[in-house]
PDB file of C-alpha atoms in Angstrom:
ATOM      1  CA  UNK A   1     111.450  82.742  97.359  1.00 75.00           C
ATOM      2  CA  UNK A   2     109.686  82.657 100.514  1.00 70.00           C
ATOM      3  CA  UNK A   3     106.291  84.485 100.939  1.00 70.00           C
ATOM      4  CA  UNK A   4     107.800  86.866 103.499  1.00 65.00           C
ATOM      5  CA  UNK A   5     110.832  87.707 101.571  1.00 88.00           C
ATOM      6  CA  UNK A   6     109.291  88.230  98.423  1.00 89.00           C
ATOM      7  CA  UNK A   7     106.767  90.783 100.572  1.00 93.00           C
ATOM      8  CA  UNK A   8     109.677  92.628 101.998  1.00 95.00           C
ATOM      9  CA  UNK A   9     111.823  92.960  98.621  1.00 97.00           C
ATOM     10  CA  UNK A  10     108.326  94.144  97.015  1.00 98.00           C
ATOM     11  CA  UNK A  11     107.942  96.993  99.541  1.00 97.00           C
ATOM     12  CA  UNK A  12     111.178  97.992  98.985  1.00 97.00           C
ATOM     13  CA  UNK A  13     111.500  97.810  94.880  1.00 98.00           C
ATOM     14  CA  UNK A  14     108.120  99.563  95.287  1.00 98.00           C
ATOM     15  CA  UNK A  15     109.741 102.521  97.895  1.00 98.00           C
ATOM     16  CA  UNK A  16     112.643 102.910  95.069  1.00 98.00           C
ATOM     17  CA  UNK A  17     110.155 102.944  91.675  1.00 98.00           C
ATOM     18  CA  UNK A  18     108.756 105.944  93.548  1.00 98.00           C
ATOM     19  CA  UNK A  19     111.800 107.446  94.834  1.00 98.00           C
ATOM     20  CA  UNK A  20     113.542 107.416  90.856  1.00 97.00           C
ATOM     21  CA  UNK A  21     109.550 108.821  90.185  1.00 97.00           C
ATOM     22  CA  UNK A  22     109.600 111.080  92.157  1.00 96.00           C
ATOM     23  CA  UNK A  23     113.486 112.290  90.923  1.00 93.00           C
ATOM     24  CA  UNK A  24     112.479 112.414  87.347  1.00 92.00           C
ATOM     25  CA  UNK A  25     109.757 114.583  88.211  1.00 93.00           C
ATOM     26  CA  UNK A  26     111.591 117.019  89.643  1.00 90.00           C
ATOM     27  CA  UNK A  27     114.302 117.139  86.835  1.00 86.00           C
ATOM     28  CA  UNK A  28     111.107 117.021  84.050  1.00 80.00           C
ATOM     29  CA  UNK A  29     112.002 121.245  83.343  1.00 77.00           C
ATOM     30  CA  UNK A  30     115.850 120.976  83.466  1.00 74.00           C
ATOM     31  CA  UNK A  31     117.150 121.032  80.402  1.00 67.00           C
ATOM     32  CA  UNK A  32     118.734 117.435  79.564  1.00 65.00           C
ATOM     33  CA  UNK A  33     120.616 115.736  76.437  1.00 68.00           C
ATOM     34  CA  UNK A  34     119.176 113.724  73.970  1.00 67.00           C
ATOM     35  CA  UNK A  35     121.016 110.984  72.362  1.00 65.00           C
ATOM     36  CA  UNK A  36     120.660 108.008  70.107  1.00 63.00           C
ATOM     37  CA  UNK A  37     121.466 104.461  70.200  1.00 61.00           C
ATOM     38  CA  UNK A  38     120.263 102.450  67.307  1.00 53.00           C
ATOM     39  CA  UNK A  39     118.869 104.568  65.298  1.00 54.00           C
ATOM     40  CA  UNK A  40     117.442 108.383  64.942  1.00 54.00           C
ATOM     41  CA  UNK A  41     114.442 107.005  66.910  1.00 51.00           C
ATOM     42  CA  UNK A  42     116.221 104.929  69.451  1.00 51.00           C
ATOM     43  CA  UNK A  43     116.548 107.859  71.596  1.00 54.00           C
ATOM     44  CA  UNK A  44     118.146 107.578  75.038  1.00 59.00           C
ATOM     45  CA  UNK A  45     118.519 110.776  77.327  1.00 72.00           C
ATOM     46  CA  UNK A  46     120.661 111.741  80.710  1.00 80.00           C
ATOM     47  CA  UNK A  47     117.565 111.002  82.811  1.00 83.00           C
ATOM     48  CA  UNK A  48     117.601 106.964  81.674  1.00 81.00           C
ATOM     49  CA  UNK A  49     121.001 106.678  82.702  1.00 87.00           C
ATOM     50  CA  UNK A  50     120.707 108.236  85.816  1.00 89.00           C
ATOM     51  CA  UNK A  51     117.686 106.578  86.815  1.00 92.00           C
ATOM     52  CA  UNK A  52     119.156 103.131  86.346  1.00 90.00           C
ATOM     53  CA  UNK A  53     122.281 104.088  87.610  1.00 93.00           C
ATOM     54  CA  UNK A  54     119.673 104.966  91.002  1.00 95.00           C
ATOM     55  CA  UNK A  55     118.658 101.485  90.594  1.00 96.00           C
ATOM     56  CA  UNK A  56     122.340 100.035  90.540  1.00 96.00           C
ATOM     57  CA  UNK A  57     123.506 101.556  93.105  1.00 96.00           C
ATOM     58  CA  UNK A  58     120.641 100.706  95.551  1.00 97.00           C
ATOM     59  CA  UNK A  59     120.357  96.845  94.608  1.00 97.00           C
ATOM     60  CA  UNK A  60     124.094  96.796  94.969  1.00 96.00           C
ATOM     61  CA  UNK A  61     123.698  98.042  98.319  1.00 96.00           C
ATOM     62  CA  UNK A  62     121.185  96.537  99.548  1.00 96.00           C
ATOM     63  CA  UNK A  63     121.510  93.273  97.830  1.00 96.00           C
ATOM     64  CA  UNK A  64     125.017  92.240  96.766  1.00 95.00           C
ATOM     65  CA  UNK A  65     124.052  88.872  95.993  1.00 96.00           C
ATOM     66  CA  UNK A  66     121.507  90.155  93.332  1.00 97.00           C
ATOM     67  CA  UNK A  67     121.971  90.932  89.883  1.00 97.00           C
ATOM     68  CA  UNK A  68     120.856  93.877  87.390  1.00 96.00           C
ATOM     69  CA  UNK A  69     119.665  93.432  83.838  1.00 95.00           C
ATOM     70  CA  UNK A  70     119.137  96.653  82.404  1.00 89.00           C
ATOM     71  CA  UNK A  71     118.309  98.773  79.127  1.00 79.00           C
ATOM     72  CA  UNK A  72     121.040 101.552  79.451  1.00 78.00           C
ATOM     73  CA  UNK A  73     124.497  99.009  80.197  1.00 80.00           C
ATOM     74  CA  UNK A  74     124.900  99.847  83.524  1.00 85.00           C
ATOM     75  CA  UNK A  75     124.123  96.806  85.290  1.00 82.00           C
ATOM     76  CA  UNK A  76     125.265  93.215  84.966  1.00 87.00           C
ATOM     77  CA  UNK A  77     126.153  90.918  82.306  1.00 89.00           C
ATOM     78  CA  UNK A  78     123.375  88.625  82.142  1.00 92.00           C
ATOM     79  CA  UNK A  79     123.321  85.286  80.651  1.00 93.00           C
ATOM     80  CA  UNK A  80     120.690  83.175  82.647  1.00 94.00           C
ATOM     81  CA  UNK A  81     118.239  84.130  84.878  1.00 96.00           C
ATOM     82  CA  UNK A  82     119.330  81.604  87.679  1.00 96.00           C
ATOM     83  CA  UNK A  83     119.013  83.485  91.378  1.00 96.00           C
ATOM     84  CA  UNK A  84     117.580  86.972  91.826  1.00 97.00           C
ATOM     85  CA  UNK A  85     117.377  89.500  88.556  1.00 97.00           C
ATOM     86  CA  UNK A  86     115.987  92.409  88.418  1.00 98.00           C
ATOM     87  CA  UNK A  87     115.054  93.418  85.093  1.00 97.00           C
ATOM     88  CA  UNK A  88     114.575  97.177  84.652  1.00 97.00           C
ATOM     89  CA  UNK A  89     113.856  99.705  81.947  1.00 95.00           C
ATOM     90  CA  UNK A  90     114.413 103.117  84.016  1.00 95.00           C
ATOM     91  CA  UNK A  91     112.062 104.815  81.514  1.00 93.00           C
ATOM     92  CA  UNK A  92     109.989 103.466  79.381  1.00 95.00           C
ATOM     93  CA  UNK A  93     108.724 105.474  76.290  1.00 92.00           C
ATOM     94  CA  UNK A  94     112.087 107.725  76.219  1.00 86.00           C
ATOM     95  CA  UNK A  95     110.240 109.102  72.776  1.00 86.00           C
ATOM     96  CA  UNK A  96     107.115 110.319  75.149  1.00 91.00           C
ATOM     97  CA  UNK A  97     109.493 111.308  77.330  1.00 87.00           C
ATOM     98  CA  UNK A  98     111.519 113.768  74.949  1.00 86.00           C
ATOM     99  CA  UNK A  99     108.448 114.908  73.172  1.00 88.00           C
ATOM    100  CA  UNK A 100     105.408 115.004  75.337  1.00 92.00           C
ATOM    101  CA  UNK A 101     106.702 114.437  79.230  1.00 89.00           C
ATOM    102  CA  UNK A 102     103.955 112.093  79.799  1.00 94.00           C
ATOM    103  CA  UNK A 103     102.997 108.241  79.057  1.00 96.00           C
ATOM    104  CA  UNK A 104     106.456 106.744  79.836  1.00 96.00           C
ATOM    105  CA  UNK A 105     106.922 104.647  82.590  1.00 98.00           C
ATOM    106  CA  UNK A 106     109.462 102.830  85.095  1.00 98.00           C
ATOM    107  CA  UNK A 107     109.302  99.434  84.598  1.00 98.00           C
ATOM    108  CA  UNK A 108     110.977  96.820  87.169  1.00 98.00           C
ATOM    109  CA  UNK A 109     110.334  92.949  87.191  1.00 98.00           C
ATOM    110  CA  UNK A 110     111.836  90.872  89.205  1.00 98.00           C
ATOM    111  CA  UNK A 111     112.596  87.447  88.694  1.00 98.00           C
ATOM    112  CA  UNK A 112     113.464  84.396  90.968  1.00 97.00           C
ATOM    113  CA  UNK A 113     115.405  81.217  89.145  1.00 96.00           C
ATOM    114  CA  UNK A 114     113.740  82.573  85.408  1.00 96.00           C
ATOM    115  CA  UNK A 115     109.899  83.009  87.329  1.00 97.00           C
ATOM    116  CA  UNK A 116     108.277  86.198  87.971  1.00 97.00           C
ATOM    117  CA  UNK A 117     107.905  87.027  91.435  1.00 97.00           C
ATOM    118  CA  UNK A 118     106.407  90.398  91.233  1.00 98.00           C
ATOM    119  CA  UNK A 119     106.152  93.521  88.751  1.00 98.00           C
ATOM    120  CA  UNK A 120     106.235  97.441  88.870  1.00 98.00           C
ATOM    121  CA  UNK A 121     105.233  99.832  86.555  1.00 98.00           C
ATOM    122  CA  UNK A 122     104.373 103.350  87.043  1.00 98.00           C
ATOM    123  CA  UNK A 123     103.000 105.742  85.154  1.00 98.00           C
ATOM    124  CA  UNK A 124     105.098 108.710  86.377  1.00 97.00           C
ATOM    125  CA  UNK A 125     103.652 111.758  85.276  1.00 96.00           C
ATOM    126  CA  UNK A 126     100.134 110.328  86.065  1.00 97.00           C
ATOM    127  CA  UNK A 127     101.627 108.827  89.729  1.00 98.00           C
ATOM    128  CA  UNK A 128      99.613 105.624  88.774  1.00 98.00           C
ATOM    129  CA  UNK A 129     101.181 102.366  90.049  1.00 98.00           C
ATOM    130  CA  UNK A 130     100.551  99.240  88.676  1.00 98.00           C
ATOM    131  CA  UNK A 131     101.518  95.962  90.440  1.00 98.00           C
ATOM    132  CA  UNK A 132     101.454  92.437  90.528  1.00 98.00           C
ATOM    133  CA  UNK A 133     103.104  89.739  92.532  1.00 97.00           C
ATOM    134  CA  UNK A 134     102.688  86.328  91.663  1.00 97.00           C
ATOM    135  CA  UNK A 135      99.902  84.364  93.124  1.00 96.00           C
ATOM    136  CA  UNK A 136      98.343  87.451  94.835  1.00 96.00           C
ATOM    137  CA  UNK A 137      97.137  89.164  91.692  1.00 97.00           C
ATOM    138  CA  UNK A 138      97.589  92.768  90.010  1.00 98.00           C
ATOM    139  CA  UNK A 139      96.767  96.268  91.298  1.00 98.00           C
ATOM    140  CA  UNK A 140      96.261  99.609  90.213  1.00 98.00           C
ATOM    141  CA  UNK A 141      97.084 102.049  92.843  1.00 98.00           C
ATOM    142  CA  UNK A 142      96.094  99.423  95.173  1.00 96.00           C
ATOM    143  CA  UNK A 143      93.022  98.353  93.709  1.00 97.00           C
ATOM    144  CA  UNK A 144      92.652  94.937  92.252  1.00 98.00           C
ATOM    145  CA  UNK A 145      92.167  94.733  88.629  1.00 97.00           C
ATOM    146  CA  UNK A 146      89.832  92.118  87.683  1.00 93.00           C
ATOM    147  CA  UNK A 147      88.602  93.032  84.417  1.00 92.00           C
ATOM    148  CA  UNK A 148      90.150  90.575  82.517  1.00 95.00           C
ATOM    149  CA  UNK A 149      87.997  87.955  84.582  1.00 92.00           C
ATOM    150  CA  UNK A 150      84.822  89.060  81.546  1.00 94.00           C
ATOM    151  CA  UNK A 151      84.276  86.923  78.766  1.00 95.00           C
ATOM    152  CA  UNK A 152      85.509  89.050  75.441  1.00 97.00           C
ATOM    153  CA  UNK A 153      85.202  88.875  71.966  1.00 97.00           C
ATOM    154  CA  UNK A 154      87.648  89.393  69.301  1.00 97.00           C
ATOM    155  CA  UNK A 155      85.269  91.771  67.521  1.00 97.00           C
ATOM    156  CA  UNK A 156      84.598  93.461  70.796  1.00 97.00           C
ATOM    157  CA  UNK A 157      88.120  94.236  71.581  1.00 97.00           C
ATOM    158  CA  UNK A 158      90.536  96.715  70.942  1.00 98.00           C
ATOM    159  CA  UNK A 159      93.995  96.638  70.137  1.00 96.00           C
ATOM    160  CA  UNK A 160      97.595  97.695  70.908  1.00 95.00           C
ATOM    161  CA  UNK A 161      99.541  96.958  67.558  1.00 91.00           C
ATOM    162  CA  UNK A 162     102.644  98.943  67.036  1.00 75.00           C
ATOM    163  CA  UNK A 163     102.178  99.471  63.349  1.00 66.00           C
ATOM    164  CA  UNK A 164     106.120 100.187  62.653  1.00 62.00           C
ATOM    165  CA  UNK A 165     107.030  96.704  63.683  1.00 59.00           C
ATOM    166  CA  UNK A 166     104.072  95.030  62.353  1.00 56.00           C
ATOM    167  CA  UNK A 167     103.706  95.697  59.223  1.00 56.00           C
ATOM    168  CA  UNK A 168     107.346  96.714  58.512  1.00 60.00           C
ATOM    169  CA  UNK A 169     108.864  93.931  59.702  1.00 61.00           C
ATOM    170  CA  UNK A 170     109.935  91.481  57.121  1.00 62.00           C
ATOM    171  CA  UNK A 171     108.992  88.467  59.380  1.00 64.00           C
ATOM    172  CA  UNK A 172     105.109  88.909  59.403  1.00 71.00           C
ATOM    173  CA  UNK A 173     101.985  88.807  57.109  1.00 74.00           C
ATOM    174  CA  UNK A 174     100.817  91.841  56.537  1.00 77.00           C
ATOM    175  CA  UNK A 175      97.748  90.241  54.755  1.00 82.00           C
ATOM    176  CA  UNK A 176      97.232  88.318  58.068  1.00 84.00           C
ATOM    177  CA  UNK A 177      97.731  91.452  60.095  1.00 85.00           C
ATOM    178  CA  UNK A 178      95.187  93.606  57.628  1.00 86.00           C
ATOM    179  CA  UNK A 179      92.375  91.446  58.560  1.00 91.00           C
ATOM    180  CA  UNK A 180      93.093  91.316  62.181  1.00 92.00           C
ATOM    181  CA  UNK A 181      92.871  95.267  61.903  1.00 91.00           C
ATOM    182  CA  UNK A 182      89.474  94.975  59.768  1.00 93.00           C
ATOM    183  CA  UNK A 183      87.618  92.295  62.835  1.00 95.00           C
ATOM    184  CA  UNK A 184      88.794  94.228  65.946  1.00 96.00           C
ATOM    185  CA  UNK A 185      86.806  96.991  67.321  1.00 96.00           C
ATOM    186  CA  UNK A 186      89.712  99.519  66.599  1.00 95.00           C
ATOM    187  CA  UNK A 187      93.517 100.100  67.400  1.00 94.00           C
ATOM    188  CA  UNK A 188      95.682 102.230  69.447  1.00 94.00           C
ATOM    189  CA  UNK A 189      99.066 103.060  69.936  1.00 93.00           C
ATOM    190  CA  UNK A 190     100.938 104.688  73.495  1.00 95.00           C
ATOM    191  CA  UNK A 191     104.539 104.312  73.047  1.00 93.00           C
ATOM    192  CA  UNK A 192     105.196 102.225  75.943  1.00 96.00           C
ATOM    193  CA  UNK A 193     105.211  98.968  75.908  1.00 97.00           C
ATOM    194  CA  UNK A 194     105.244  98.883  79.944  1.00 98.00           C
ATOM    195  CA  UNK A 195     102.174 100.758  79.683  1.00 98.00           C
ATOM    196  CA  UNK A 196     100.410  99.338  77.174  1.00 98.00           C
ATOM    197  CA  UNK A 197     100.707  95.874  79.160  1.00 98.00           C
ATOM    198  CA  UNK A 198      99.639  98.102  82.123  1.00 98.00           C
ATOM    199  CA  UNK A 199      96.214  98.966  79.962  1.00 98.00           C
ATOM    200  CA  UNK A 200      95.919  94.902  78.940  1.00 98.00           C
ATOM    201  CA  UNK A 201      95.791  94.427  82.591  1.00 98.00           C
ATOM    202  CA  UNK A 202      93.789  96.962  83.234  1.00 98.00           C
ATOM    203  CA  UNK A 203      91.340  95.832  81.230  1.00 97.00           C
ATOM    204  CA  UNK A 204      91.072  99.131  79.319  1.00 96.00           C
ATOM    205  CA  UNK A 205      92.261  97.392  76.204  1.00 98.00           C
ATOM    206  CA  UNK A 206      91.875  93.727  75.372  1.00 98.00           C
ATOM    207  CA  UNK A 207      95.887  93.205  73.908  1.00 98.00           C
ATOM    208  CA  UNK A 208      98.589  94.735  72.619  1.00 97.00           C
ATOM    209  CA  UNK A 209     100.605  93.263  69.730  1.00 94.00           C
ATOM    210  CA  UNK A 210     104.090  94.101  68.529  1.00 92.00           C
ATOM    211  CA  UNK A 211     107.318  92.310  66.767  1.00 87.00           C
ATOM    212  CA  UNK A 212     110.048  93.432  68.724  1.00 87.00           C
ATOM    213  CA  UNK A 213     110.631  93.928  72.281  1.00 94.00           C
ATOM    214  CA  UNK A 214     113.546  93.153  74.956  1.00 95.00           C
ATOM    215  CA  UNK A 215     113.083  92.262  78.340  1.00 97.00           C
ATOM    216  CA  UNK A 216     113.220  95.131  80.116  1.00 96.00           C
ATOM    217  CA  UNK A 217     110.337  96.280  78.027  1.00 96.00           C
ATOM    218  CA  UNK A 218     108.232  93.164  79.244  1.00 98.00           C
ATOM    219  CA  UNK A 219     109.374  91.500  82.765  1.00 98.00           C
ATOM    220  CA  UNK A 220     107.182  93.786  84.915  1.00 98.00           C
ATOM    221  CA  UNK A 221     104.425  93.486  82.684  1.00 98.00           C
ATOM    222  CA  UNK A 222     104.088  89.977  82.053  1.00 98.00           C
ATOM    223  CA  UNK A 223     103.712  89.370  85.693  1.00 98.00           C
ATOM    224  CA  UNK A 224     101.395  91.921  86.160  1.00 98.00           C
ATOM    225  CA  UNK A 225      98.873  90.994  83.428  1.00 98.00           C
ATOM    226  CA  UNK A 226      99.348  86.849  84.266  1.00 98.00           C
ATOM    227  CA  UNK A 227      98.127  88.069  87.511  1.00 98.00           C
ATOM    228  CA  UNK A 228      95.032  90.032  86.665  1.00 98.00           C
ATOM    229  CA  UNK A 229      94.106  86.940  84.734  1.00 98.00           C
ATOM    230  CA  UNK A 230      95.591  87.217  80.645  1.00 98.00           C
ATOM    231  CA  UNK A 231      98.561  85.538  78.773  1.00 98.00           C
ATOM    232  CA  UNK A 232     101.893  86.706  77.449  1.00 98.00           C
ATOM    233  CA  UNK A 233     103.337  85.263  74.222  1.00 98.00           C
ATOM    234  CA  UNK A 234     105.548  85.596  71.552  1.00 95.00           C
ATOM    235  CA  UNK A 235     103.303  86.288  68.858  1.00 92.00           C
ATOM    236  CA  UNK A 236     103.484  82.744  67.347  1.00 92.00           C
ATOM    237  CA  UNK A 237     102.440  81.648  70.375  1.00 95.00           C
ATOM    238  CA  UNK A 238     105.591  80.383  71.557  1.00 95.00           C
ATOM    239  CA  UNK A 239     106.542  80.702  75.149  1.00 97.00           C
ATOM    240  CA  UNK A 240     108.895  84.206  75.587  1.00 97.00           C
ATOM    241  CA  UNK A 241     112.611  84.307  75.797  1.00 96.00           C
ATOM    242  CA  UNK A 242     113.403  86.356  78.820  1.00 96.00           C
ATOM    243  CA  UNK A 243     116.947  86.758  77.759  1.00 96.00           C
ATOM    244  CA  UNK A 244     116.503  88.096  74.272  1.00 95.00           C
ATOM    245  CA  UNK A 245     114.378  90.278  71.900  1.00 93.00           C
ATOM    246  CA  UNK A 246     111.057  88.941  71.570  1.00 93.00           C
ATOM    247  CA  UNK A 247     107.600  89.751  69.345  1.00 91.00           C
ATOM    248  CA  UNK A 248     104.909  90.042  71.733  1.00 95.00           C
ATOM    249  CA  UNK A 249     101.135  89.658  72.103  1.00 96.00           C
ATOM    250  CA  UNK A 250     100.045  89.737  75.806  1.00 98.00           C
ATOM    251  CA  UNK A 251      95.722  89.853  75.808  1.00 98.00           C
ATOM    252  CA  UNK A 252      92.653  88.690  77.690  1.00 98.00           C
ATOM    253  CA  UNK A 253      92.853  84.841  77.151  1.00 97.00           C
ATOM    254  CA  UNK A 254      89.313  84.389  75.542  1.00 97.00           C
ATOM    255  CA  UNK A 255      91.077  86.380  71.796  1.00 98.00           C
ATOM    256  CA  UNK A 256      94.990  84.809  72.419  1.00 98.00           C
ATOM    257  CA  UNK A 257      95.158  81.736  70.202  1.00 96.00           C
ATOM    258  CA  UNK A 258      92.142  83.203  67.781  1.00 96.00           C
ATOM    259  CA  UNK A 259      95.014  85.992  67.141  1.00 95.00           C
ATOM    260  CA  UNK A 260      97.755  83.636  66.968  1.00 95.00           C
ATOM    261  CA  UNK A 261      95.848  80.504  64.857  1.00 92.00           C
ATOM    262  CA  UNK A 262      94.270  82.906  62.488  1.00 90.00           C
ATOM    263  CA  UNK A 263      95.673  86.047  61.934  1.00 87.00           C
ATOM    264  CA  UNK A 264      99.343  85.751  62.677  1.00 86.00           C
ATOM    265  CA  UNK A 265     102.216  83.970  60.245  1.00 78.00           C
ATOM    266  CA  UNK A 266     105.689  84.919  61.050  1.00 71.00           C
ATOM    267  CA  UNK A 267     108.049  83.868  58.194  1.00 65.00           C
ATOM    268  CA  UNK A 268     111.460  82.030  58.380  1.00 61.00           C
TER     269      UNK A 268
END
């Protein structure tokens, strides 16, 4: 994609993210319905679907050629990653959403021929926007993050790890994962993934580890933190599958493959 291009469909992803903001916002009071998809806490609600619906409609528009991959069904049936995709989770952290109307997030990525050109993620509530585009770095409301630029230490770092998946999930060592919890500096937990990649680029925690997330949860994100300088895994260390469900450790590069090498063993 050419420099200018990718500048222009930036600007205007970026004028939409804060448009659908700006129109969940306003709705935040209304009353709205609460459903679920997988499971009791796979909770969807009328403000998802209407916000990627918002994002359907205007790439459809605007960009016929380009195609949709998103949480809630209602864009396009996506199988490879060849053109222009947008990959969008309309709002991340539905469960913040429902319960606390804060720390959820839109999250848009968009991707050129399966590479990142560029990623969106905003903090809604907080009207913090977090940005990358690839080869020009990451932002945070406009200001470049370079944190992740410091050397860091394992012991020195805190964590991300969404306990549920880690140490429920049949896959992993929980023995591997104890001691990982026992040399960090501490753990935390936000309920959005978008986010929490938002706080690894940020710099305001060192990575964030979890077993099972889809794309939409990660395109924007993995952009954004390659750009202000980390890495984005599976948590084996094996490259991730944009088109499927993935487990996850995006960090500051100097505590990726101690993580991986030492603490983490993923059964067959």
């Amino acid at each position: 994609m050419e420099t200018q291009t990718k500048q222009q469909l930036f600007e205007q992803a970026r004028s939409w993210v804060l448009e659908a903001g700006e129109k969940i916002r306003q709705q935040m009071e209304q009353p709205f319905k609460v459903e679920t998809k997988a499971g009791p806490n796979d909770l969807v609600t009328e403000l998802d679907k209407e916000t990627e619906k918002f994002f359907v409609e205007k790439i459809n528009s605007t960009y016929p050629d380009h195609k949709l991959f998103g949480e809630e069904g209602f864009g396009d049936e996506i199988k490879t990653l060849d053109g222009t995709v947008w990959i969008v989770d309309p709002i991340d952290g539905t469960m913040n959403f429902v319960h606390q109307k804060r720390n959820f997030a839109i999250s848009v990525g968009v991707y050129q021929d399966g590479v990142g050109e560029f990623g969106i993620i905003y903090d809604v509530m907080a009207d913090v926007l977090y940005t990358g585009i690839q080869g020009e770095g990451a932002y945070k409301n406009g200001k470049r993050l370079d944190s992740l630029s410091k050397p860091q230490s394992l012991e020195s770092s805190i964590l991300c790890i969404n306990s549920f998946w880690a140490l429920r999930n049949k896959r992993v060592s929980e023995e591997g994962i104890h001691r990982l919890v026992e040399k960090v500096r501490g753990t935390r937990s936000f309920g959005s993934a978008a986010l929490e990649f938002a706080y690894v680029a940020e710099g305001i925690i060192d990575g964030y580890l979890t077993m099972s997330l889809m794309p939409w949860d990660i395109a924007a994100g993995i952009v954004i933190v390659e750009e202000a300088g980390g890495i984005t895994t599976q948590a084996d260390g094996e490259p991730v599958n944009m088109l499927e469900k993935n487990s996850i450790l995006t960090s500051h590069k100097d505590i990726h493959n101690e993580i991986v090498s030492e603490y983490i063993e993923l059964k067959k």
